[in-house]
Amino acid sequence: MLKHSLRSVCGAVALALAAALAAAGPAEAAPGPSTPRLTWTDCPPDPSSAPVDPRLRCARLRVPLDYRAPSGKTIEIVVSRLSTAKPGLRRGVLVHNGGGPGAASLHIPSSRVNDYPQDVLDRYDLVSFDPRGVGYSTPVTCGLTPAQLPNELVFPFPGPDGSIAPNVRFAREVARDCLANGGELIRHLNTANTARDLDRIRAALGEPRISYLSASYGTYLGTVYAELFPGRTDRVVLDSNVSPNVTWQERFALLDPASEARFGDFAAWAAARDADLHLGATPAAVRRNYLDLAAKLDRTPVVHPVAGPVNGGLWRAIYRFDAYHTMFFQEIADWWTYLAADGNAPVPYWWLNRTTPGIPADNDVAALFAVVCNDSPAPRNTARYQRNVTAGRAEYPILDGLGANIWPCAFWTEPLEPQVRITDRGPANVLLLQTARDSVTPYEGALAMRSTLGRRARMVTVDGGNHGAYDPGTPSCAVTAANRFLADGVLPGRDRFCGTDPVGTPAGAAAPRFARPGATALA
């Protein structure tokens, strides 16, 4: 997601001030304001309608809107805590983030408490928070309705003929509306500020250090926190990693080749079940039939009773969502059967209209665009995007060149501060988890994270393609290593690679919290 520029003296001054802030190094070296007390109360309902653990408690914390003016305007961050640690064994808090960017995260402890073994729960209270601009924290909006944010344009699939003209128009209009309707808040939503908020949360909890387990975009937030506040990290587990020192546009470019690799997993699964599914007797036939269906839908969309017209772009978006985890492969097959033969219409979970009082309907999309566009600048030459998409469609037809396409960041204002540069400076207390064919946070990005962190980290890779290696439903060396590190502080002596995840999930097991994407999940 990309941004519009204001090349003015004022902008240059703002960037200079931001550079000075970043150059000052870890904020732990600077004096902070007096630490507020947190008042714990009942938590609000989970916007996803998931049950809330009755032990979960929530509190509100005021933080600076702009950390360059720490005594100026403030916004609210809502924090949750599930007290599970045992006296005498308690080590501290284990903090979580739901990814996105823009994913509501407040209620994560309610689900994670069911994932961790007892020796981990004995040592930590589970903590999370809705990031700035998200959910029950002071929420951001672009003033847009769901109808103005179709999935195949939020994630920019090109038109049936390969033209990106609809994507350019959407990106320009969304950037305009977000910047016009998002107020002061929208310009101050970035990963660095969320990391600074996290440190305010740490201080308000009275913790000298935090442990952290998060996935997807949460890995980037974790590394930014560890870079800005290295002495305030305890045990850090980063699952499904993004490349740390590149722009978001460069991260998106990895989605296309990674999705080609992941399609092999689905194609093998479908071919093995051809007697029942009839999607193709071989992986090559499954691939050919998938692309034929996309072309057919581009010519003649199928009108779903809830989702509306399903064209080739939306079909690819459906595939992309359900490729997150093997337990969703059957949903891909169900959609395929419906779209190819007009069978029973599947229920599109991401279209379910859940409205939460006080949270704008476009909040997740607005936060997604704001963070990505405020983190790093993006190219503005629309002809360059068209050339890259044309090449991507030929080389990576599964997503039709999605990764090369344009985002609203191409029409956004310049970031207020430079991107935080991740280094290998700091304690050796980071465990990276990854699957080899993750199509959302590709393996190539994880290798870049591993190289960047150097002696600070070890990496455990699972030979699979699910988005999320810390998945108790599909046990692996990654789950074992993470649990041991959190409980006992023991990192693997070297990087490890272990065997293939079972296809599917054992009866009764649930998908990891971050495996199931929202309608606008990026990472």
Short mmCIF file of C-alpha atoms in Angstrom, two decimals:
data_model
loop_
_atom_site.label_atom_id
_atom_site.label_comp_id
_atom_site.label_asym_id
_atom_site.label_seq_id
_atom_site.Cartn_x
_atom_site.Cartn_y
_atom_site.Cartn_z
CA MET A 1 0.00 0.00 0.00
CA LEU A 2 1.47 3.16 -1.24
CA LYS A 3 1.50 6.92 -0.67
CA HIS A 4 0.96 10.36 -2.15
CA SER A 5 3.74 12.97 -1.73
CA LEU A 6 3.85 16.47 -0.37
CA ARG A 7 7.22 17.76 -1.37
CA SER A 8 7.32 20.98 0.57
CA VAL A 9 9.58 22.71 2.99
CA CYS A 10 7.18 21.77 5.79
CA GLY A 11 7.33 18.13 4.71
CA ALA A 12 11.11 18.22 4.64
CA VAL A 13 11.20 19.71 8.11
CA ALA A 14 8.81 17.04 9.37
CA LEU A 15 10.98 14.29 7.91
CA ALA A 16 14.08 15.86 9.39
CA LEU A 17 12.49 15.96 12.82
CA ALA A 18 11.35 12.35 12.41
CA ALA A 19 14.85 11.33 11.36
CA ALA A 20 16.21 12.96 14.47
CA LEU A 21 13.69 11.02 16.54
CA ALA A 22 14.72 7.75 14.92
CA ALA A 23 18.41 8.57 15.16
CA ALA A 24 18.05 9.13 18.89
CA GLY A 25 17.92 5.35 19.10
CA PRO A 26 15.95 3.27 21.55
CA ALA A 27 13.37 5.31 23.38
CA GLU A 28 14.36 3.41 26.51
CA ALA A 29 17.25 5.86 26.78
CA ALA A 30 14.91 8.84 27.06
CA PRO A 31 12.95 9.85 30.17
CA GLY A 32 9.22 9.23 29.95
CA PRO A 33 6.12 10.68 31.57
CA SER A 34 4.79 9.39 34.86
CA THR A 35 3.32 5.94 34.43
CA PRO A 36 -0.49 5.87 34.60
CA ARG A 37 -2.38 3.26 36.56
CA LEU A 38 -4.59 0.82 34.65
CA THR A 39 -8.12 0.30 35.88
CA TRP A 40 -9.29 -3.19 34.93
CA THR A 41 -12.93 -3.78 34.00
CA ASP A 42 -15.02 -6.22 31.98
CA CYS A 43 -14.04 -6.51 28.33
CA PRO A 44 -16.33 -5.51 25.46
CA PRO A 45 -17.70 -8.20 23.11
CA ASP A 46 -15.38 -9.71 20.53
CA PRO A 47 -16.28 -8.13 17.14
CA SER A 48 -15.85 -11.57 15.55
CA SER A 49 -18.59 -12.93 17.85
CA ALA A 50 -16.14 -15.43 19.35
CA PRO A 51 -16.72 -16.23 23.04
CA VAL A 52 -14.73 -14.17 25.54
CA ASP A 53 -13.00 -15.94 28.41
CA PRO A 54 -14.73 -14.66 31.57
CA ARG A 55 -11.31 -14.16 33.20
CA LEU A 56 -10.24 -11.64 30.54
CA ARG A 57 -10.04 -8.08 31.86
CA CYS A 58 -9.60 -4.85 29.94
CA ALA A 59 -8.28 -1.36 30.63
CA ARG A 60 -7.84 1.92 28.76
CA LEU A 61 -4.57 3.79 28.36
CA ARG A 62 -3.97 7.28 26.92
CA VAL A 63 -0.92 7.59 24.67
CA PRO A 64 0.42 10.47 22.56
CA LEU A 65 -1.11 10.87 19.12
CA ASP A 66 2.29 12.10 17.93
CA TYR A 67 5.38 10.95 19.83
CA ARG A 68 7.25 13.97 18.53
CA ALA A 69 4.88 16.00 20.74
CA PRO A 70 4.50 13.70 23.76
CA SER A 71 2.64 16.32 25.81
CA GLY A 72 0.17 17.08 23.03
CA LYS A 73 -3.03 15.37 21.93
CA THR A 74 -3.66 11.81 23.06
CA ILE A 75 -5.56 8.78 21.80
CA GLU A 76 -6.87 5.73 23.62
CA ILE A 77 -5.48 2.20 23.53
CA VAL A 78 -7.54 -0.64 24.97
CA VAL A 79 -5.47 -3.38 26.65
CA SER A 80 -6.47 -6.88 27.78
CA ARG A 81 -4.96 -9.25 30.32
CA LEU A 82 -5.74 -12.83 31.21
CA SER A 83 -3.98 -13.66 34.48
CA THR A 84 -2.73 -17.23 34.20
CA ALA A 85 0.71 -17.16 35.82
CA LYS A 86 1.23 -18.99 39.11
CA PRO A 87 2.87 -17.27 42.08
CA GLY A 88 6.45 -18.44 42.41
CA LEU A 89 6.63 -19.40 38.72
CA ARG A 90 5.54 -16.13 37.12
CA ARG A 91 8.09 -14.64 34.73
CA GLY A 92 6.06 -11.74 33.34
CA VAL A 93 3.62 -11.06 30.49
CA LEU A 94 3.35 -12.62 27.05
CA VAL A 95 2.07 -10.04 24.55
CA HIS A 96 0.21 -10.78 21.31
CA ASN A 97 -0.75 -9.07 18.07
CA GLY A 98 -3.22 -10.37 15.49
CA GLY A 99 -1.41 -9.28 12.33
CA GLY A 100 -2.97 -7.37 9.50
CA PRO A 101 -1.92 -4.62 9.81
CA GLY A 102 -5.29 -3.51 11.11
CA ALA A 103 -6.38 -6.73 12.81
CA ALA A 104 -8.34 -6.37 16.04
CA SER A 105 -6.25 -8.09 18.71
CA LEU A 106 -7.87 -7.32 22.06
CA HIS A 107 -9.42 -10.74 22.58
CA ILE A 108 -6.50 -12.93 21.48
CA PRO A 109 -5.78 -14.19 25.05
CA SER A 110 -9.24 -15.81 25.08
CA SER A 111 -8.17 -18.15 22.29
CA ARG A 112 -4.47 -18.44 23.00
CA VAL A 113 -5.08 -19.69 26.52
CA ASN A 114 -6.31 -22.91 24.89
CA ASP A 115 -3.14 -23.28 22.82
CA TYR A 116 -0.35 -22.97 25.35
CA PRO A 117 0.81 -25.86 27.54
CA GLN A 118 0.54 -25.46 31.28
CA ASP A 119 4.22 -24.74 31.84
CA VAL A 120 3.90 -21.67 29.57
CA LEU A 121 0.68 -20.51 31.22
CA ASP A 122 2.28 -20.90 34.64
CA ARG A 123 4.95 -18.36 33.71
CA TYR A 124 3.00 -15.62 31.94
CA ASP A 125 -0.10 -13.54 32.10
CA LEU A 126 -1.46 -13.25 28.55
CA VAL A 127 -1.73 -9.68 27.27
CA SER A 128 -2.96 -8.10 24.05
CA PHE A 129 -4.34 -4.81 22.79
CA ASP A 130 -6.17 -3.28 19.87
CA PRO A 131 -3.42 -1.32 18.08
CA ARG A 132 -3.80 2.41 17.62
CA GLY A 133 -6.59 3.18 15.18
CA VAL A 134 -8.07 -0.33 15.43
CA GLY A 135 -11.21 -1.71 17.00
CA TYR A 136 -11.97 -0.50 20.52
CA SER A 137 -8.88 1.71 20.60
CA THR A 138 -9.50 5.16 19.10
CA PRO A 139 -10.66 3.91 15.68
CA VAL A 140 -9.76 5.29 12.28
CA THR A 141 -12.10 5.54 9.31
CA CYS A 142 -11.89 6.52 5.68
CA GLY A 143 -15.63 7.19 5.64
CA LEU A 144 -16.26 4.34 3.22
CA THR A 145 -18.98 1.70 3.13
CA PRO A 146 -18.33 -2.02 2.56
CA ALA A 147 -19.83 -1.65 -0.92
CA GLN A 148 -17.08 0.85 -1.76
CA LEU A 149 -14.38 -1.63 -0.70
CA PRO A 150 -14.74 -4.77 -2.85
CA ASN A 151 -12.27 -7.49 -1.90
CA GLU A 152 -10.80 -7.78 -5.39
CA LEU A 153 -9.87 -4.08 -5.32
CA VAL A 154 -8.76 -3.81 -1.69
CA PHE A 155 -6.34 -6.52 -2.74
CA PRO A 156 -5.70 -5.25 -6.26
CA PHE A 157 -6.39 -7.96 -8.80
CA PRO A 158 -6.16 -6.51 -12.32
CA GLY A 159 -9.11 -6.40 -14.69
CA PRO A 160 -10.01 -9.38 -16.92
CA ASP A 161 -7.96 -7.89 -19.76
CA GLY A 162 -4.98 -7.20 -17.49
CA SER A 163 -5.65 -3.47 -17.28
CA ILE A 164 -4.97 -1.82 -13.92
CA ALA A 165 -7.10 1.23 -14.76
CA PRO A 166 -9.79 0.18 -12.22
CA ASN A 167 -7.08 -0.34 -9.59
CA VAL A 168 -5.54 3.08 -10.25
CA ARG A 169 -8.94 4.73 -9.96
CA PHE A 170 -9.74 2.85 -6.73
CA ALA A 171 -6.33 3.62 -5.21
CA ARG A 172 -6.57 7.33 -6.03
CA GLU A 173 -10.11 7.67 -4.67
CA VAL A 174 -9.42 5.69 -1.49
CA ALA A 175 -6.28 7.68 -0.72
CA ARG A 176 -8.25 10.89 -1.21
CA ASP A 177 -11.09 9.75 1.07
CA CYS A 178 -8.83 8.33 3.77
CA LEU A 179 -6.74 11.48 4.02
CA ALA A 180 -9.88 13.67 3.96
CA ASN A 181 -11.89 11.67 6.50
CA GLY A 182 -9.24 10.12 8.74
CA GLY A 183 -8.44 13.30 10.65
CA GLU A 184 -5.10 13.74 12.41
CA LEU A 185 -5.17 10.12 13.53
CA ILE A 186 -4.70 8.52 10.14
CA ARG A 187 -1.31 10.12 9.53
CA HIS A 188 0.03 8.81 12.84
CA LEU A 189 -0.82 5.16 12.33
CA ASN A 190 2.44 3.37 11.64
CA THR A 191 4.37 0.43 13.04
CA ALA A 192 6.90 2.56 14.93
CA ASN A 193 4.15 4.40 16.82
CA THR A 194 2.40 1.11 17.61
CA ALA A 195 5.70 -0.17 19.05
CA ARG A 196 5.97 2.99 21.15
CA ASP A 197 2.41 2.40 22.35
CA LEU A 198 3.42 -1.13 23.31
CA ASP A 199 6.18 0.24 25.48
CA ARG A 200 3.69 2.54 27.20
CA ILE A 201 1.58 -0.56 27.85
CA ARG A 202 4.61 -2.36 29.31
CA ALA A 203 5.26 0.55 31.66
CA ALA A 204 1.60 0.80 32.70
CA LEU A 205 1.63 -2.92 33.52
CA GLY A 206 4.66 -2.35 35.74
CA GLU A 207 6.78 -4.84 33.79
CA PRO A 208 10.50 -4.23 33.26
CA ARG A 209 10.43 -6.42 30.13
CA ILE A 210 7.88 -8.19 27.94
CA SER A 211 7.82 -11.53 26.17
CA TYR A 212 6.07 -11.62 22.82
CA LEU A 213 4.52 -14.19 20.49
CA SER A 214 2.88 -12.89 17.34
CA ALA A 215 2.55 -13.87 13.72
CA SER A 216 2.45 -12.38 10.25
CA TYR A 217 2.50 -8.55 10.38
CA GLY A 218 2.97 -9.02 14.13
CA THR A 219 6.51 -10.21 13.39
CA TYR A 220 7.34 -6.83 11.92
CA LEU A 221 5.82 -5.03 14.89
CA GLY A 222 7.85 -7.29 17.18
CA THR A 223 11.13 -6.58 15.43
CA VAL A 224 10.48 -2.84 15.41
CA TYR A 225 9.80 -2.98 19.15
CA ALA A 226 12.94 -5.06 19.70
CA GLU A 227 14.96 -2.53 17.69
CA LEU A 228 13.61 0.52 19.51
CA PHE A 229 13.58 -1.07 22.97
CA PRO A 230 16.04 -4.00 22.90
CA GLY A 231 16.61 -4.02 26.66
CA ARG A 232 12.90 -4.30 27.33
CA THR A 233 12.42 -7.61 25.51
CA ASP A 234 12.54 -10.94 27.28
CA ARG A 235 11.62 -13.94 25.08
CA VAL A 236 10.42 -13.13 21.56
CA VAL A 237 8.74 -15.63 19.22
CA LEU A 238 8.02 -14.41 15.67
CA ASP A 239 5.88 -16.71 13.52
CA SER A 240 5.40 -16.32 9.74
CA ASN A 241 7.87 -13.57 9.14
CA VAL A 242 7.98 -10.58 6.83
CA SER A 243 11.14 -9.19 5.28
CA PRO A 244 12.19 -6.41 7.67
CA ASN A 245 14.09 -3.74 5.74
CA VAL A 246 12.12 -3.35 2.53
CA THR A 247 9.08 -1.29 1.53
CA TRP A 248 5.60 -2.72 1.64
CA GLN A 249 5.48 -2.68 -2.16
CA GLU A 250 8.55 -4.93 -2.17
CA ARG A 251 6.86 -7.25 0.32
CA PHE A 252 3.79 -7.48 -1.89
CA ALA A 253 5.96 -8.53 -4.82
CA LEU A 254 6.79 -11.77 -2.98
CA LEU A 255 3.12 -12.82 -2.87
CA ASP A 256 2.97 -13.90 -6.51
CA PRO A 257 5.81 -16.48 -6.57
CA ALA A 258 4.88 -17.72 -3.09
CA SER A 259 1.30 -18.35 -4.18
CA GLU A 260 2.53 -20.42 -7.11
CA ALA A 261 4.41 -22.67 -4.67
CA ARG A 262 1.43 -22.90 -2.30
CA PHE A 263 -0.91 -23.84 -5.15
CA GLY A 264 1.10 -27.04 -5.51
CA ASP A 265 -0.08 -28.10 -2.04
CA PHE A 266 -3.73 -27.49 -2.91
CA ALA A 267 -3.41 -29.14 -6.33
CA ALA A 268 -1.91 -32.28 -4.81
CA TRP A 269 -4.67 -32.35 -2.17
CA ALA A 270 -7.41 -31.95 -4.79
CA ALA A 271 -5.93 -34.50 -7.21
CA ALA A 272 -5.77 -37.09 -4.44
CA ARG A 273 -9.53 -36.60 -3.95
CA ASP A 274 -10.51 -36.42 -7.61
CA ALA A 275 -12.98 -39.29 -7.30
CA ASP A 276 -15.09 -37.08 -5.01
CA LEU A 277 -14.16 -33.53 -6.04
CA HIS A 278 -13.68 -33.83 -9.81
CA LEU A 279 -11.31 -30.84 -9.93
CA GLY A 280 -8.54 -32.68 -11.80
CA ALA A 281 -6.91 -36.10 -11.73
CA THR A 282 -3.38 -34.69 -11.49
CA PRO A 283 -1.91 -31.53 -9.96
CA ALA A 284 -1.27 -30.22 -13.48
CA ALA A 285 -4.92 -30.79 -14.39
CA VAL A 286 -6.09 -29.03 -11.22
CA ARG A 287 -3.96 -26.02 -12.09
CA ARG A 288 -5.21 -25.92 -15.68
CA ASN A 289 -8.84 -26.21 -14.55
CA TYR A 290 -8.40 -23.47 -11.92
CA LEU A 291 -7.10 -21.05 -14.53
CA ASP A 292 -9.82 -22.07 -17.00
CA LEU A 293 -12.48 -21.33 -14.37
CA ALA A 294 -10.94 -17.90 -13.68
CA ALA A 295 -11.03 -17.07 -17.40
CA LYS A 296 -14.63 -18.28 -17.67
CA LEU A 297 -15.69 -16.12 -14.70
CA ASP A 298 -14.01 -13.11 -16.26
CA ARG A 299 -16.18 -13.61 -19.32
CA THR A 300 -19.36 -14.47 -17.40
CA PRO A 301 -19.39 -13.85 -13.63
CA VAL A 302 -21.57 -16.05 -11.42
CA VAL A 303 -23.90 -14.04 -9.19
CA HIS A 304 -23.68 -15.28 -5.60
CA PRO A 305 -26.73 -14.47 -3.44
CA VAL A 306 -24.59 -12.71 -0.82
CA ALA A 307 -21.26 -11.86 -2.44
CA GLY A 308 -22.76 -10.66 -5.69
CA PRO A 309 -20.98 -11.15 -9.05
CA VAL A 310 -17.96 -13.44 -8.72
CA ASN A 311 -15.50 -12.74 -11.53
CA GLY A 312 -12.01 -14.13 -12.04
CA GLY A 313 -10.47 -11.62 -9.65
CA LEU A 314 -12.84 -12.45 -6.82
CA TRP A 315 -12.40 -16.18 -7.45
CA ARG A 316 -8.66 -15.70 -7.04
CA ALA A 317 -9.30 -13.69 -3.86
CA ILE A 318 -11.41 -16.54 -2.48
CA TYR A 319 -8.63 -19.01 -3.28
CA ARG A 320 -6.07 -16.73 -1.64
CA PHE A 321 -8.08 -16.45 1.58
CA ASP A 322 -8.65 -20.19 1.90
CA ALA A 323 -5.08 -21.16 0.99
CA TYR A 324 -4.03 -19.87 4.43
CA HIS A 325 -4.47 -23.33 5.98
CA THR A 326 -5.06 -26.85 4.71
CA MET A 327 -8.22 -27.10 6.81
CA PHE A 328 -9.78 -24.55 4.45
CA PHE A 329 -8.94 -26.45 1.25
CA GLN A 330 -12.38 -28.03 1.27
CA GLU A 331 -13.89 -24.53 1.14
CA ILE A 332 -11.90 -23.83 -2.03
CA ALA A 333 -13.35 -27.02 -3.49
CA ASP A 334 -16.89 -26.05 -2.42
CA TRP A 335 -16.58 -22.63 -4.10
CA TRP A 336 -15.08 -24.21 -7.19
CA THR A 337 -17.96 -26.68 -7.51
CA TYR A 338 -20.51 -23.91 -7.04
CA LEU A 339 -18.89 -21.54 -9.54
CA ALA A 340 -18.30 -24.23 -12.16
CA ALA A 341 -21.66 -25.97 -11.96
CA ASP A 342 -24.01 -23.64 -10.08
CA GLY A 343 -24.32 -25.98 -7.09
CA ASN A 344 -25.06 -24.99 -3.50
CA ALA A 345 -23.82 -21.49 -2.71
CA PRO A 346 -21.13 -21.51 0.02
CA VAL A 347 -21.46 -19.03 2.87
CA PRO A 348 -18.76 -16.37 2.39
CA TYR A 349 -17.53 -15.82 5.95
CA TRP A 350 -15.72 -12.61 5.04
CA TRP A 351 -18.97 -11.03 3.76
CA LEU A 352 -20.83 -11.62 7.00
CA ASN A 353 -21.93 -8.14 8.04
CA ARG A 354 -20.88 -7.92 11.67
CA THR A 355 -21.26 -4.39 12.91
CA THR A 356 -19.90 -3.33 16.28
CA PRO A 357 -21.14 -0.16 17.95
CA GLY A 358 -18.44 2.48 18.00
CA ILE A 359 -16.24 0.78 15.38
CA PRO A 360 -16.56 2.15 11.80
CA ALA A 361 -17.53 -0.40 9.17
CA ASP A 362 -14.33 0.31 7.21
CA ASN A 363 -12.04 0.32 10.24
CA ASP A 364 -9.93 -2.72 9.35
CA VAL A 365 -9.38 -1.51 5.77
CA ALA A 366 -8.65 2.06 6.87
CA ALA A 367 -6.08 0.85 9.42
CA LEU A 368 -4.52 -1.51 6.87
CA PHE A 369 -4.02 1.24 4.31
CA ALA A 370 -2.87 3.78 6.91
CA VAL A 371 -0.15 1.62 8.47
CA VAL A 372 1.20 0.32 5.17
CA CYS A 373 1.18 3.74 3.54
CA ASN A 374 2.65 5.51 6.57
CA ASP A 375 5.42 2.95 7.08
CA SER A 376 7.19 3.39 3.76
CA PRO A 377 6.78 5.32 0.49
CA ALA A 378 5.74 3.67 -2.76
CA PRO A 379 6.38 4.30 -6.45
CA ARG A 380 3.95 6.71 -8.14
CA ASN A 381 4.44 5.91 -11.81
CA THR A 382 1.25 4.12 -12.89
CA ALA A 383 2.79 2.97 -16.16
CA ARG A 384 5.46 1.14 -14.19
CA TYR A 385 2.78 -0.73 -12.23
CA GLN A 386 1.05 -1.71 -15.47
CA ARG A 387 4.28 -3.09 -16.93
CA ASN A 388 4.99 -5.09 -13.78
CA VAL A 389 1.45 -6.47 -13.61
CA THR A 390 1.59 -7.51 -17.26
CA ALA A 391 4.81 -9.40 -16.60
CA GLY A 392 3.43 -10.87 -13.36
CA ARG A 393 0.27 -12.18 -15.02
CA ALA A 394 2.39 -14.14 -17.49
CA GLU A 395 4.82 -15.53 -14.93
CA TYR A 396 2.51 -15.97 -11.92
CA PRO A 397 -1.03 -16.60 -13.18
CA ILE A 398 -2.42 -18.04 -9.92
CA LEU A 399 -2.87 -14.52 -8.48
CA ASP A 400 -2.80 -12.82 -11.90
CA GLY A 401 -0.01 -10.38 -11.00
CA LEU A 402 -1.63 -9.14 -7.75
CA GLY A 403 1.71 -8.61 -6.02
CA ALA A 404 2.91 -6.08 -8.58
CA ASN A 405 -0.23 -3.96 -8.58
CA ILE A 406 -0.91 -0.48 -7.24
CA TRP A 407 -2.18 0.43 -3.75
CA PRO A 408 -3.55 3.72 -2.35
CA CYS A 409 -0.03 4.47 -1.09
CA ALA A 410 0.85 5.63 -4.61
CA PHE A 411 -1.40 8.64 -3.95
CA TRP A 412 -0.74 9.09 -0.22
CA THR A 413 1.25 11.81 1.50
CA GLU A 414 4.86 11.07 2.40
CA PRO A 415 5.50 9.19 5.67
CA LEU A 416 6.05 11.44 8.69
CA GLU A 417 9.18 9.54 9.72
CA PRO A 418 11.69 7.16 8.15
CA GLN A 419 11.14 3.44 8.37
CA VAL A 420 12.84 1.88 11.42
CA ARG A 421 15.96 0.07 10.28
CA ILE A 422 16.16 -3.42 11.80
CA THR A 423 19.65 -4.60 12.85
CA ASP A 424 21.32 -7.42 14.75
CA ARG A 425 21.98 -5.22 17.78
CA GLY A 426 20.42 -6.46 21.01
CA PRO A 427 20.12 -9.63 23.07
CA ALA A 428 20.03 -13.10 21.51
CA ASN A 429 16.43 -13.77 22.50
CA VAL A 430 14.46 -14.20 19.26
CA LEU A 431 12.98 -17.44 17.88
CA LEU A 432 11.69 -17.32 14.30
CA LEU A 433 9.09 -19.86 13.15
CA GLN A 434 8.15 -20.35 9.50
CA THR A 435 6.55 -22.73 7.02
CA ALA A 436 8.37 -23.27 3.75
CA ARG A 437 5.47 -22.52 1.39
CA ASP A 438 3.56 -19.83 3.27
CA SER A 439 1.87 -17.75 0.56
CA VAL A 440 1.09 -14.80 2.84
CA THR A 441 4.45 -14.18 4.51
CA PRO A 442 6.77 -16.00 2.12
CA TYR A 443 9.84 -18.01 3.09
CA GLU A 444 12.08 -15.58 1.22
CA GLY A 445 11.01 -12.82 3.60
CA ALA A 446 11.68 -15.05 6.60
CA LEU A 447 15.20 -15.75 5.35
CA ALA A 448 15.76 -12.00 5.10
CA MET A 449 14.53 -11.61 8.69
CA ARG A 450 16.86 -14.39 9.82
CA SER A 451 19.85 -12.83 8.05
CA THR A 452 19.09 -9.37 9.43
CA LEU A 453 18.79 -10.50 13.06
CA GLY A 454 21.98 -12.53 12.84
CA ARG A 455 23.23 -13.77 16.22
CA ARG A 456 20.05 -12.51 17.91
CA ALA A 457 17.91 -15.29 16.44
CA ARG A 458 17.38 -18.95 15.63
CA MET A 459 14.91 -20.13 13.00
CA VAL A 460 12.77 -23.27 12.87
CA THR A 461 11.14 -24.06 9.51
CA VAL A 462 8.34 -26.56 8.90
CA ASP A 463 7.98 -28.27 5.53
CA GLY A 464 4.43 -27.11 4.91
CA GLY A 465 2.43 -24.22 3.54
CA ASN A 466 0.05 -23.13 6.30
CA HIS A 467 0.16 -19.51 7.40
CA GLY A 468 1.36 -20.06 10.95
CA ALA A 469 3.87 -22.60 12.22
CA TYR A 470 2.83 -22.23 15.87
CA ASP A 471 -0.22 -24.40 15.31
CA PRO A 472 -0.99 -26.90 18.07
CA GLY A 473 -3.51 -28.55 15.75
CA THR A 474 -0.63 -29.69 13.52
CA PRO A 475 2.21 -30.42 15.97
CA SER A 476 5.75 -29.92 14.72
CA CYS A 477 9.24 -29.04 15.86
CA ALA A 478 8.20 -25.38 15.64
CA VAL A 479 5.54 -25.78 18.32
CA THR A 480 7.90 -27.79 20.53
CA ALA A 481 10.73 -25.27 20.17
CA ALA A 482 8.48 -22.29 20.90
CA ASN A 483 6.98 -23.88 24.01
CA ARG A 484 10.40 -24.85 25.34
CA PHE A 485 11.80 -21.37 24.71
CA LEU A 486 8.88 -19.63 26.38
CA ALA A 487 8.86 -21.95 29.38
CA ASP A 488 12.59 -22.51 29.93
CA GLY A 489 14.38 -19.88 27.85
CA VAL A 490 16.21 -22.48 25.74
CA LEU A 491 16.75 -21.52 22.11
CA PRO A 492 17.66 -24.26 19.60
CA GLY A 493 21.44 -24.59 19.25
CA ARG A 494 21.12 -24.09 15.50
CA ASP A 495 18.48 -23.42 12.86
CA ARG A 496 16.22 -26.40 12.22
CA PHE A 497 14.02 -27.79 9.43
CA CYS A 498 11.45 -30.46 10.20
CA GLY A 499 8.94 -32.66 8.45
CA THR A 500 5.74 -32.00 6.63
CA ASP A 501 2.60 -30.95 8.49
CA PRO A 502 -0.23 -33.46 8.27
CA VAL A 503 -2.81 -32.45 5.66
CA GLY A 504 -5.87 -31.26 7.50
CA THR A 505 -6.31 -30.97 11.25
CA PRO A 506 -7.01 -33.60 13.91
CA ALA A 507 -10.62 -33.86 15.01
CA GLY A 508 -11.52 -31.23 17.56
CA ALA A 509 -8.54 -29.00 16.80
CA ALA A 510 -9.07 -25.38 15.89
CA ALA A 511 -7.16 -23.24 13.43
CA PRO A 512 -4.56 -20.96 14.98
CA ARG A 513 -5.97 -17.50 15.71
CA PHE A 514 -4.08 -15.92 12.82
CA ALA A 515 -4.61 -18.70 10.27
CA ARG A 516 -8.10 -17.59 9.31
CA PRO A 517 -7.88 -14.28 7.45
CA GLY A 518 -10.33 -11.46 7.66
CA ALA A 519 -11.67 -9.89 4.51
CA THR A 520 -8.76 -7.48 4.48
CA ALA A 521 -6.02 -9.53 6.13
CA LEU A 522 -2.65 -8.93 4.56
CA ALA A 523 -0.37 -10.71 6.94
#
